[in-house]
mmCIF file of C-alpha atoms in Angstrom:
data_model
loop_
_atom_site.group_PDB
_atom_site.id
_atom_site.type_symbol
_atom_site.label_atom_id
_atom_site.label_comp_id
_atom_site.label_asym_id
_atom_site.label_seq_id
_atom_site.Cartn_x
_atom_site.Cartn_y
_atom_site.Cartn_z
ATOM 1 C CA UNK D 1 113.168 98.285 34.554
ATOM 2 C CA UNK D 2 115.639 96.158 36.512
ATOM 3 C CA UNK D 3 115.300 97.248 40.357
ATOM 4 C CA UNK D 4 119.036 98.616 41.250
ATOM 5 C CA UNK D 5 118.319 99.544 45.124
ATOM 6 C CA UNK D 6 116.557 97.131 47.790
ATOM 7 C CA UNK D 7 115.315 98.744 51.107
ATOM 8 C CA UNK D 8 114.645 95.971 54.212
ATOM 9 C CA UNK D 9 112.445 97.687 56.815
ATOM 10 C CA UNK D 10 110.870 96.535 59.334
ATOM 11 C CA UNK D 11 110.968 96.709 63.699
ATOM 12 C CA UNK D 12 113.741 95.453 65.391
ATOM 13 C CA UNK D 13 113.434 91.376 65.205
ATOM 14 C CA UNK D 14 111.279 91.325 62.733
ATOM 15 C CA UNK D 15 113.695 89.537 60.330
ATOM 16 C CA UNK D 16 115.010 92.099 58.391
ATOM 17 C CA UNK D 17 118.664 90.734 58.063
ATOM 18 C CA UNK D 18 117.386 87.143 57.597
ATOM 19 C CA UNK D 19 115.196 88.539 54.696
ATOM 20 C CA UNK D 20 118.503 90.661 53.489
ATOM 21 C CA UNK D 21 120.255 87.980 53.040
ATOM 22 C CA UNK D 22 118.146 85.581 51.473
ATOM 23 C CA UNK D 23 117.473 88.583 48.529
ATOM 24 C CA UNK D 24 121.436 88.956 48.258
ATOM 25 C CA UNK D 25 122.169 85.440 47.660
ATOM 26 C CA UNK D 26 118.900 85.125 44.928
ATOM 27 C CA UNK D 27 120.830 88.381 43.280
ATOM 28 C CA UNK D 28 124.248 86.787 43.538
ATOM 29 C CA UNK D 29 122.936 83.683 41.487
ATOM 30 C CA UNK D 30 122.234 85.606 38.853
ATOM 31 C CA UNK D 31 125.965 86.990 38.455
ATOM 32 C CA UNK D 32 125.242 90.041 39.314
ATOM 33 C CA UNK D 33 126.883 92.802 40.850
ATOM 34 C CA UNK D 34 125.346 92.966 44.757
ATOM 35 C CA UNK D 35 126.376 94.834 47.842
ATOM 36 C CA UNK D 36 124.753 94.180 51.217
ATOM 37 C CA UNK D 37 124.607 97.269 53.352
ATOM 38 C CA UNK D 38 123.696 97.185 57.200
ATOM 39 C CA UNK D 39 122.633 100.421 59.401
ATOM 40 C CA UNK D 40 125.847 100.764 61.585
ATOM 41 C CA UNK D 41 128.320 99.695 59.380
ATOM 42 C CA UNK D 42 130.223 101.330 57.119
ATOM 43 C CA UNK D 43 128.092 102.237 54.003
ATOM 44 C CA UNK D 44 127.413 104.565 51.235
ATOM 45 C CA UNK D 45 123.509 105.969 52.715
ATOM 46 C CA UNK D 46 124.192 106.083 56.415
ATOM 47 C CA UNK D 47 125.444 108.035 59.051
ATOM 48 C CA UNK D 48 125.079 105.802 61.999
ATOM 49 C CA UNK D 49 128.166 105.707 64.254
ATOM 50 C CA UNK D 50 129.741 107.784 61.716
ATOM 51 C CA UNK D 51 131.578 110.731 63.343
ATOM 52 C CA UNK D 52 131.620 114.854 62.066
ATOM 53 C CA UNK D 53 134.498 116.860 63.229
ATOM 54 C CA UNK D 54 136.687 119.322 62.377
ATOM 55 C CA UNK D 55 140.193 117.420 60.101
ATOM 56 C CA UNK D 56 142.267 119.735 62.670
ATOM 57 C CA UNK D 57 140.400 118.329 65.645
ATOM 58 C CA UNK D 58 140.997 114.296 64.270
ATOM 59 C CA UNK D 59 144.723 115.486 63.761
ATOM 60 C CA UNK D 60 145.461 116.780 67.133
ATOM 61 C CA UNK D 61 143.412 113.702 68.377
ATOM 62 C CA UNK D 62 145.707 111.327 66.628
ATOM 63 C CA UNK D 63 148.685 113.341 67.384
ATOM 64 C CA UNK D 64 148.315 112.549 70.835
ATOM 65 C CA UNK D 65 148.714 108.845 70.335
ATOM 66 C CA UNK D 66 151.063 106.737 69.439
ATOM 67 C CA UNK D 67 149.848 105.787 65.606
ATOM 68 C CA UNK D 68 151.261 104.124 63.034
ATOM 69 C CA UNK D 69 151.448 104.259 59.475
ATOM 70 C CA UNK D 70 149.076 101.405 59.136
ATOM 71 C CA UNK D 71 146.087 102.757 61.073
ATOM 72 C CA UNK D 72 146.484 106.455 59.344
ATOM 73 C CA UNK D 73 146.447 104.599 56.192
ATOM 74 C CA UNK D 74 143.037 103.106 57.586
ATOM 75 C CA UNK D 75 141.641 106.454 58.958
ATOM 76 C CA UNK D 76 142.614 108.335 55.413
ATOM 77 C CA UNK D 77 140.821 105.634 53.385
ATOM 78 C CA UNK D 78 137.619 105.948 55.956
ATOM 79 C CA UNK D 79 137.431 109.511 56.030
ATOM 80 C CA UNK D 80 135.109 111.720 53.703
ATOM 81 C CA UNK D 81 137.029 114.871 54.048
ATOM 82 C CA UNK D 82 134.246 118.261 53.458
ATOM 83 C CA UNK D 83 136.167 121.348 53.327
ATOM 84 C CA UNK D 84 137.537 121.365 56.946
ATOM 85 C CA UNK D 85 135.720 118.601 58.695
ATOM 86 C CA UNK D 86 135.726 115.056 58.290
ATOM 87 C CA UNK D 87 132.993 112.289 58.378
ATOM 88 C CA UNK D 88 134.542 109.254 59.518
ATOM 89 C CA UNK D 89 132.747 105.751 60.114
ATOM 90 C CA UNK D 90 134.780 104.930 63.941
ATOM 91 C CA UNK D 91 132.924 101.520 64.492
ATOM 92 C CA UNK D 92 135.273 100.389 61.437
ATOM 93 C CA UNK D 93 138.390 101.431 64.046
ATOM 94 C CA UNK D 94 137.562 98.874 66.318
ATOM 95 C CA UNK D 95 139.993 96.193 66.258
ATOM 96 C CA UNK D 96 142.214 96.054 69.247
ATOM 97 C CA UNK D 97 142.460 98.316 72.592
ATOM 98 C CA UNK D 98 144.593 100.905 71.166
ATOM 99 C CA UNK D 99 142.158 101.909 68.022
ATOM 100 C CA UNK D 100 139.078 100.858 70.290
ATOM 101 C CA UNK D 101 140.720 104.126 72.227
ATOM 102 C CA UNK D 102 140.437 106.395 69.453
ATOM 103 C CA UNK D 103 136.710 104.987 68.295
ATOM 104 C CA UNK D 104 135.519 105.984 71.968
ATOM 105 C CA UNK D 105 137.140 109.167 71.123
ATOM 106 C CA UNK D 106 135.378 109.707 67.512
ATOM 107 C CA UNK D 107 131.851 108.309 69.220
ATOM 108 C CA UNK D 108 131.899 111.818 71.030
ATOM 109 C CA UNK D 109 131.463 113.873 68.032
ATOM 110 C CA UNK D 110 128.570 111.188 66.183
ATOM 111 C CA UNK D 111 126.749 112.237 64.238
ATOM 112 C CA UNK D 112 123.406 110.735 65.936
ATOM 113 C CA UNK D 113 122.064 111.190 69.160
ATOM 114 C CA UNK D 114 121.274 114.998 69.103
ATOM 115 C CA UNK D 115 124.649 116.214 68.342
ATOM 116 C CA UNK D 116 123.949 118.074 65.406
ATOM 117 C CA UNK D 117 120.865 120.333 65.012
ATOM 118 C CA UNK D 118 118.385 119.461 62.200
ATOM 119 C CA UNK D 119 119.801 121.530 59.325
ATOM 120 C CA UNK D 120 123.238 120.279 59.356
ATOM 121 C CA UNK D 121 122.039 116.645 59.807
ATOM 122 C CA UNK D 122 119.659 116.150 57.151
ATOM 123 C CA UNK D 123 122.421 118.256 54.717
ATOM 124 C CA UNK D 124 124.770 115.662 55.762
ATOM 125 C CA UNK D 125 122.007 112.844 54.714
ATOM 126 C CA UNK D 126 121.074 114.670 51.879
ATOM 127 C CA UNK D 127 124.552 115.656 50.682
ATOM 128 C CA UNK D 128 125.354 111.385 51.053
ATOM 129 C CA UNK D 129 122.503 110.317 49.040
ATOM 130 C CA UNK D 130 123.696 112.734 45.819
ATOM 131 C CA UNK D 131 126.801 111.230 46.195
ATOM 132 C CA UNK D 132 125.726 107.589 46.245
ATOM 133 C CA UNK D 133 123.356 108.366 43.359
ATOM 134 C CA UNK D 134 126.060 109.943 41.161
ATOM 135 C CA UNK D 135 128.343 106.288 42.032
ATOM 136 C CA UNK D 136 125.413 104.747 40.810
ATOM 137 C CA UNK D 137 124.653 106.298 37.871
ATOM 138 C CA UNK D 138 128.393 104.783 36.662
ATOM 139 C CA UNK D 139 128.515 101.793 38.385
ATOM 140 C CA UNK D 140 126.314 98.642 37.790
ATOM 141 C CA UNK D 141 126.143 97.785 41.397
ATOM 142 C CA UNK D 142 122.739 96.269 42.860
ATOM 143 C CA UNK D 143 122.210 97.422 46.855
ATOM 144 C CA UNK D 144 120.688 95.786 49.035
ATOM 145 C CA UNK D 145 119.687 97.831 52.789
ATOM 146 C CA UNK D 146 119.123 96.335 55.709
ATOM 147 C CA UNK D 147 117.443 99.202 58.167
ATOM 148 C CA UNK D 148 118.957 102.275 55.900
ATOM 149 C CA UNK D 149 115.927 104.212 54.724
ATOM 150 C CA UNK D 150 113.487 103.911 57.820
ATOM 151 C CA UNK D 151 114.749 102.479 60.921
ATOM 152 C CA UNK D 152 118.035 104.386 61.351
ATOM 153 C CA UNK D 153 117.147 107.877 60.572
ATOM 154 C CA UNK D 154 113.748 107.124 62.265
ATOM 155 C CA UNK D 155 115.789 106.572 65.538
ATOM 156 C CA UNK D 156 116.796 110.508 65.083
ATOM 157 C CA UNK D 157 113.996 111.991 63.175
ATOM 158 C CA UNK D 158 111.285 110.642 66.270
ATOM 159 C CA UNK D 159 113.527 110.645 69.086
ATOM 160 C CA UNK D 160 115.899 113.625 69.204
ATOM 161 C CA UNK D 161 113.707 115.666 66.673
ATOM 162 C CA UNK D 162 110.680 115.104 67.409
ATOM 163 C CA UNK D 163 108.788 115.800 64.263
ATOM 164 C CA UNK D 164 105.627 115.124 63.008
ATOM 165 C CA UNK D 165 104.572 112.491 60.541
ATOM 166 C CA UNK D 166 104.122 114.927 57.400
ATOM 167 C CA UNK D 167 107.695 116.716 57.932
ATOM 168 C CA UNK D 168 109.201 113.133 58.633
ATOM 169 C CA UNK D 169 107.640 111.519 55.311
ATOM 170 C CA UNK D 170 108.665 114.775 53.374
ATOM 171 C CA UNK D 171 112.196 114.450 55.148
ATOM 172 C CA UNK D 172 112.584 110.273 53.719
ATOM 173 C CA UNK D 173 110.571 111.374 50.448
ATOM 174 C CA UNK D 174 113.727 113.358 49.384
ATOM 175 C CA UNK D 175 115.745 110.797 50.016
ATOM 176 C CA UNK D 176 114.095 108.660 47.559
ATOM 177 C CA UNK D 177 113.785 111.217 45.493
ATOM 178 C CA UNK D 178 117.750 111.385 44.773
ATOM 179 C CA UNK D 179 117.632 107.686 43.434
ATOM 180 C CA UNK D 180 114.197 107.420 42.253
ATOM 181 C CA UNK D 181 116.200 106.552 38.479
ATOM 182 C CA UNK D 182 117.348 103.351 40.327
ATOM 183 C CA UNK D 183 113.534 102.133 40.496
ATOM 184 C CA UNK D 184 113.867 101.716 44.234
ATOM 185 C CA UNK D 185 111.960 98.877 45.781
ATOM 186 C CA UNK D 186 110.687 98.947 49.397
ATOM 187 C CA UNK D 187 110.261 95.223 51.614
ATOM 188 C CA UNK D 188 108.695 96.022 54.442
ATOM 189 C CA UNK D 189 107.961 93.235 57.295
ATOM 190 C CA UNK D 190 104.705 93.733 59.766
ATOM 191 C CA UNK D 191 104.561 92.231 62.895
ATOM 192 C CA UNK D 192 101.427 91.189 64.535
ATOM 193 C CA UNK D 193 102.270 91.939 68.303
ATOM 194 C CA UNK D 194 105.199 94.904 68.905
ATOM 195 C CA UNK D 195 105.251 93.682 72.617
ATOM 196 C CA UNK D 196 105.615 90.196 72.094
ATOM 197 C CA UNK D 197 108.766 90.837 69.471
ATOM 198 C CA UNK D 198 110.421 93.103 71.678
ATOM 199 C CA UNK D 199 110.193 90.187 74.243
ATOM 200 C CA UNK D 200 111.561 87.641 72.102
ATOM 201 C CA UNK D 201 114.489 89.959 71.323
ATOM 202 C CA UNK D 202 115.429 90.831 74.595
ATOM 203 C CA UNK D 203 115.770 87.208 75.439
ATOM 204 C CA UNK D 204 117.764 86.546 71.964
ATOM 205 C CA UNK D 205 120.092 88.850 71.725
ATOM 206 C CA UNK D 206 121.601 88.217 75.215
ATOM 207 C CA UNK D 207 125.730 88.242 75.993
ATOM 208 C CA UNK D 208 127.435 84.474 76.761
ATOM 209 C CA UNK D 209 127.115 85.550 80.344
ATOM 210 C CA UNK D 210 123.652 86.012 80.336
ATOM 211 C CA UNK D 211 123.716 89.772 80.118
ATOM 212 C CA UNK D 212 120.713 91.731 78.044
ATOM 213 C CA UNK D 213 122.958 94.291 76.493
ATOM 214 C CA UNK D 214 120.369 95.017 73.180
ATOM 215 C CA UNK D 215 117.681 95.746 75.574
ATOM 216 C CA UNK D 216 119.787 97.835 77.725
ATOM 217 C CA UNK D 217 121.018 99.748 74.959
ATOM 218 C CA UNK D 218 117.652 100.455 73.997
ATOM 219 C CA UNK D 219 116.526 101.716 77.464
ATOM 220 C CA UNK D 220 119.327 104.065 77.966
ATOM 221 C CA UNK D 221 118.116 105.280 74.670
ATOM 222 C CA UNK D 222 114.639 105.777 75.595
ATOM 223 C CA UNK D 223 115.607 107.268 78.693
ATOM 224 C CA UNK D 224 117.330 110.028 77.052
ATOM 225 C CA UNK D 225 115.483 110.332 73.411
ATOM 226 C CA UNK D 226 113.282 114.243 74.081
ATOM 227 C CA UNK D 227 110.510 112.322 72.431
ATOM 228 C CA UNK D 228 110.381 110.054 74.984
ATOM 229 C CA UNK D 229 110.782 111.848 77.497
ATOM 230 C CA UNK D 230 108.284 114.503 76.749
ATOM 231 C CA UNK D 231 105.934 111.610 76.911
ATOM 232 C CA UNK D 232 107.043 109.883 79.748
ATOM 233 C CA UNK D 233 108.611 106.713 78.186
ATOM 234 C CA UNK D 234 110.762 105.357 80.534
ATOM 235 C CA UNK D 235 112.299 101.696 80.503
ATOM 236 C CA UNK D 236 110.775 98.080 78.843
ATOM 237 C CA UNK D 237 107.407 99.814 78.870
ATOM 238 C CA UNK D 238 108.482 102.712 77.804
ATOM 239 C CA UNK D 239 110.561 100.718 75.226
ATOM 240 C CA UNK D 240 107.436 99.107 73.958
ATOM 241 C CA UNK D 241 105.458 102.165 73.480
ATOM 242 C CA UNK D 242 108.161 103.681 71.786
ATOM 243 C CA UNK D 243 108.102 100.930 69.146
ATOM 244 C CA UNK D 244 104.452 100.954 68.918
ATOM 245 C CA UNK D 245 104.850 104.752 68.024
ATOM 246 C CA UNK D 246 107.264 103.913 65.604
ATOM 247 C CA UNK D 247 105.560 101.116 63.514
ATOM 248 C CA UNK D 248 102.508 103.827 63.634
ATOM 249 C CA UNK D 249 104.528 105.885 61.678
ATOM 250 C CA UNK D 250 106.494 104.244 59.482
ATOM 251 C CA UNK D 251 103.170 102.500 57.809
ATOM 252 C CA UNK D 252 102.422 106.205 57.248
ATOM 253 C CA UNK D 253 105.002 107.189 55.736
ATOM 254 C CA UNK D 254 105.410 103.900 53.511
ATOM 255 C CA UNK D 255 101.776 104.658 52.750
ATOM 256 C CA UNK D 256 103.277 108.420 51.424
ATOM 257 C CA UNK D 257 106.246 107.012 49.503
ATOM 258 C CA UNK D 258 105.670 106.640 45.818
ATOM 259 C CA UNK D 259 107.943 103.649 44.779
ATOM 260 C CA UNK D 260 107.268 99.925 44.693
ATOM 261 C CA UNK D 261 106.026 98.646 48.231
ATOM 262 C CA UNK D 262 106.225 94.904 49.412
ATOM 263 C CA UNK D 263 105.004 94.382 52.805
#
């Protein structure tokens, strides 16, 4: 059975977009039908940088502003309107200083970060993953995930949750379980040193002025995550044990998952 859904998992650096890639292109060959979904931008599985607010809430927002027909012709086709609240991806908004505005707005109601409580996030997740799998079921699309399955809901489920190994591998496991007919496959890239990947990173992923905005991004993460703070993770070291923590579970929970592993 033809494999319709590729996961790419892995720690930060560890070449999960390179690898991403190179699977999309050997798909595309063949004439098929192949999407190439990233954590943070707009897809059909995530919620990263996607915001949840109430449609009268986004209205008086925009009402405030001076929009045009253009960018409320973007904002409708973005939104996933749920009774009275709407899930909209705001990264997609950023494109000059006036929608950059409004993004900064929408970032205020994300979805991450602790902002909802555990029930209404993972119905959210849940409630995504139906959807995508009923697309699917009509559509002859091949996906391909770069950091969808593990490392962005890992990033919530550790660090503003908090919870253990068996309630976070029952958490993914009905993920899968909602496209387990697309004969999911799993690549999952090991590193042999977290610290010294972490390292290389930070130096990589630097601004044209020098500045080391990924690794700062990080740290104010760490530095307000409950799960690191509970165990005194602070900073690059904190940072590091963080990731350690991380990889620890995740090989768990890969261990748990019953679909087709690659590591």
């Amino acid at each position: 059975m033809e494999n319709r859904i590729y996961f790419i998992e892995g720690l930060p650096g560890s070449g999960k977009t390179t690898l991403s890639k190179k699977i999309y292109l050997e798909l595309c060959s063949d004439n098929k039908n192949v999407k190439l979904y990233r954590e943070c931008e707009k897809n059909p599985l995530d919620l990263t940088r996607y915001a949840w607010l109430e449609n009268s809430k986004l209205q008086e927002m925009l009402s405030g502003q001076k929009t045009n027909l253009e960018l409320n012709s973007k904002i409708n086709s973005l939104a996933d309107v749920q009774e009275n609240m709407v899930l909209l991806p705001y990264m997609s908004l950023y494109s000059d200083i006036f929608t950059e505005k409004i993004a900064r707005q929408l970032a205020k109601f994300d979805v991450y970060n602790g902002h909802l409580d555990l029930k209404k996030f993972s119905e959210l997740h849940l409630k995504r993953w139906e959807k995508y799998a009923n697309y699917m079921k009509k559509s002859d699309e091949i996906s391909v995930c770069d950091g969808i399955l593990l490392q962005s809901p890992l990033f919530e489920l550790i660090g503003y949750f908090d919870l253990d190994i068996n309630e976070i591998s029952r958490y993914i496991s009905r993920l899968i379980d909602t496209i387990r007919d697309l004969n999911p496959i799993l690549f999952y890239i090991e590193v042999n040193n977290v610290e010294k990947n972490l390292n290389n990173i930070c130096q990589e992923r630097k601004t044209v002025n020098g500045k080391r905005e990924w690794e700062q991004g990080v740290i104010r993460w760490i530095d307000n995550a409950p799960y690191c703070k509970k165990r005194n993770m602070r900073g690059h070291s904190g940072m590091n044990d963080f990731f350690k923590d991380r990889e620890r579970i995740e090989r768990i929970v890969i261990e748990n998952l019953s679909i087709q592993t690659i590591r």
